Amino acid sequence: MTEVYTFGVKSGQNTAMIDITGEVRNLVRESGVKDGICVVYVPHTTAGITINENADPDVIKDFMMEINKLVPMWDGYQHREGNSAAHIKSSMMGFSQTLIISEGRLMMGTWQGIYFMEFDGPRIRKVHVKIIEG
Ligand code: ZN
């Protein structure tokens, strides 16, 4: 049975897309698993996880601009904590991604990166990673 690995992510802004591909790749390498599944999970209700382009930083800028239009920061929400937009964006992104490990490496496209999505920062967050051989 493999353990669950946990690492921290520090977000510097309210909303941010933070590339965590390197951290996940390192955990896969250190696990020694050659073939299997890697689950990346975020245990938060105002953050998420996604996979998207990591080549052109303008993709991130455009993504943030559009998601903030889809779910405005203030829109007459009832939730007293004042971070309903973050909760909604979090569920839109989802809380986990599943990746395939083949020959000891993550099977990802050339332009893909794994992103921690912060919607209610700045905060110190956690990411859990489970690597399953098979
Ligand atoms: Zn809340």
Tab-separated table of C-alpha atoms and ligand atoms in Angstrom:
chain	number	residue	atom	x	y	z
A	1	MET	CA	0.000	0.000	0.000
A	2	THR	CA	1.332	3.429	-0.893
A	3	GLU	CA	1.081	6.402	1.398
A	4	VAL	CA	-0.561	9.739	0.716
A	5	TYR	CA	1.930	12.520	0.055
A	6	THR	CA	1.053	16.081	1.037
A	7	PHE	CA	2.751	19.303	0.046
A	8	GLY	CA	1.984	22.956	0.690
A	9	VAL	CA	1.116	25.709	-1.769
A	10	LYS	CA	1.403	29.360	-0.830
A	11	SER	CA	-0.786	31.726	-2.821
A	12	GLY	CA	0.194	35.385	-2.902
A	13	GLN	CA	-3.030	36.803	-4.334
A	14	ASN	CA	-6.794	36.375	-4.032
A	15	THR	CA	-7.017	34.522	-7.325
A	16	ALA	CA	-4.119	32.602	-8.808
A	17	MET	CA	-3.206	29.667	-11.050
A	18	ILE	CA	-0.142	28.014	-9.544
A	19	ASP	CA	1.799	25.443	-11.574
A	20	ILE	CA	2.403	22.354	-9.396
A	21	THR	CA	3.496	19.999	-12.189
A	22	GLY	CA	7.076	19.841	-10.882
A	23	GLU	CA	6.003	18.855	-7.350
A	24	VAL	CA	3.727	16.093	-8.667
A	25	ARG	CA	6.401	14.815	-11.085
A	26	ASN	CA	8.919	14.641	-8.227
A	27	LEU	CA	6.525	12.605	-6.070
A	28	VAL	CA	5.916	10.162	-8.941
A	29	ARG	CA	9.682	9.780	-9.450
A	30	GLU	CA	10.351	9.309	-5.715
A	31	SER	CA	7.546	6.726	-5.416
A	32	GLY	CA	9.369	4.417	-7.830
A	33	VAL	CA	6.027	3.433	-9.390
A	34	LYS	CA	6.489	2.618	-13.097
A	35	ASP	CA	2.880	2.069	-14.134
A	36	GLY	CA	-0.234	3.239	-12.360
A	37	ILE	CA	-2.458	6.127	-11.454
A	38	CYS	CA	-1.709	9.402	-9.726
A	39	VAL	CA	-4.546	11.279	-8.033
A	40	VAL	CA	-3.977	14.936	-7.147
A	41	TYR	CA	-6.518	16.197	-4.625
A	42	VAL	CA	-7.186	19.600	-3.037
A	43	PRO	CA	-8.855	19.472	0.431
A	44	HIS	CA	-10.336	22.983	0.293
A	45	THR	CA	-13.718	24.506	-0.568
A	46	THR	CA	-12.392	27.694	-2.166
A	47	ALA	CA	-9.591	26.205	-4.282
A	48	GLY	CA	-9.449	23.654	-7.076
A	49	ILE	CA	-7.248	21.727	-9.427
A	50	THR	CA	-7.089	21.757	-13.209
A	51	ILE	CA	-4.863	20.881	-16.145
A	52	ASN	CA	-4.184	23.453	-18.830
A	53	GLU	CA	-1.522	25.066	-21.011
A	54	ASN	CA	1.741	25.928	-19.301
A	55	ALA	CA	3.556	27.481	-22.261
A	56	ASP	CA	1.994	30.915	-22.806
A	57	PRO	CA	1.345	32.880	-19.570
A	58	ASP	CA	-1.361	34.862	-21.394
A	59	VAL	CA	-3.566	31.751	-21.234
A	60	ILE	CA	-3.609	32.133	-17.442
A	61	LYS	CA	-4.418	35.857	-17.699
A	62	ASP	CA	-7.285	35.165	-20.118
A	63	PHE	CA	-8.558	32.315	-17.959
A	64	MET	CA	-8.670	34.516	-14.876
A	65	MET	CA	-10.319	37.382	-16.736
A	66	GLU	CA	-13.105	35.134	-18.048
A	67	ILE	CA	-13.761	33.114	-14.885
A	68	ASN	CA	-14.089	36.364	-12.939
A	69	LYS	CA	-16.695	37.514	-15.471
A	70	LEU	CA	-18.604	34.223	-15.237
A	71	VAL	CA	-18.635	34.367	-11.431
A	72	PRO	CA	-18.300	37.973	-10.232
A	73	MET	CA	-16.707	38.600	-6.838
A	74	TRP	CA	-19.839	40.391	-5.572
A	75	ASP	CA	-23.296	39.553	-6.894
A	76	GLY	CA	-25.752	39.757	-4.009
A	77	TYR	CA	-24.619	36.432	-2.528
A	78	GLN	CA	-26.176	35.310	0.783
A	79	HIS	CA	-23.163	33.485	2.301
A	80	ARG	CA	-22.021	35.593	5.246
A	81	GLU	CA	-18.335	34.719	4.952
A	82	GLY	CA	-18.282	36.824	1.791
A	83	ASN	CA	-16.479	34.319	-0.406
A	84	SER	CA	-19.312	32.706	-2.363
A	85	ALA	CA	-17.594	33.450	-5.672
A	86	ALA	CA	-14.619	31.369	-4.494
A	87	HIS	CA	-16.864	28.447	-3.472
A	88	ILE	CA	-18.600	28.479	-6.872
A	89	LYS	CA	-15.360	28.687	-8.888
A	90	SER	CA	-13.911	25.907	-6.763
A	91	SER	CA	-16.704	23.503	-7.693
A	92	MET	CA	-16.496	24.591	-11.325
A	93	MET	CA	-12.838	23.521	-11.383
A	94	GLY	CA	-13.251	20.374	-9.310
A	95	PHE	CA	-11.115	19.119	-6.454
A	96	SER	CA	-9.002	16.466	-8.110
A	97	GLN	CA	-7.313	15.310	-11.263
A	98	THR	CA	-6.334	11.761	-12.185
A	99	LEU	CA	-3.190	11.199	-14.223
A	100	ILE	CA	-1.708	8.078	-15.816
A	101	ILE	CA	1.813	6.940	-14.948
A	102	SER	CA	3.601	5.019	-17.692
A	103	GLU	CA	7.258	3.949	-17.623
A	104	GLY	CA	7.736	5.976	-14.457
A	105	ARG	CA	6.465	9.233	-15.969
A	106	LEU	CA	3.205	11.162	-16.013
A	107	MET	CA	1.506	10.757	-19.394
A	108	MET	CA	0.828	14.425	-20.095
A	109	GLY	CA	0.686	16.420	-23.304
A	110	THR	CA	3.653	18.610	-24.219
A	111	TRP	CA	1.817	21.814	-23.367
A	112	GLN	CA	-0.043	20.597	-20.296
A	113	GLY	CA	0.616	21.624	-16.716
A	114	ILE	CA	-1.155	20.785	-13.455
A	115	TYR	CA	-2.498	23.902	-11.755
A	116	PHE	CA	-3.567	24.625	-8.207
A	117	MET	CA	-6.420	27.120	-8.525
A	118	GLU	CA	-6.599	29.652	-5.701
A	119	PHE	CA	-9.867	31.585	-5.439
A	120	ASP	CA	-9.723	32.925	-1.880
A	121	GLY	CA	-6.107	33.786	-1.165
A	122	PRO	CA	-3.642	34.686	-0.078
A	123	ARG	CA	-3.448	31.495	1.992
A	124	ILE	CA	-1.265	28.512	2.706
A	125	ARG	CA	-2.911	25.466	1.136
A	126	LYS	CA	-2.435	21.719	0.902
A	127	VAL	CA	-2.350	19.290	-1.992
A	128	HIS	CA	-2.670	15.527	-1.418
A	129	VAL	CA	-1.211	13.073	-3.920
A	130	LYS	CA	-1.954	9.348	-3.991
A	131	ILE	CA	0.056	7.133	-6.310
A	132	ILE	CA	-1.387	3.686	-7.030
A	133	GLU	CA	0.616	1.006	-8.803
A	134	GLY	CA	-1.192	-1.152	-11.326
B	1	ZN	ZN	-17.236	30.574	2.678
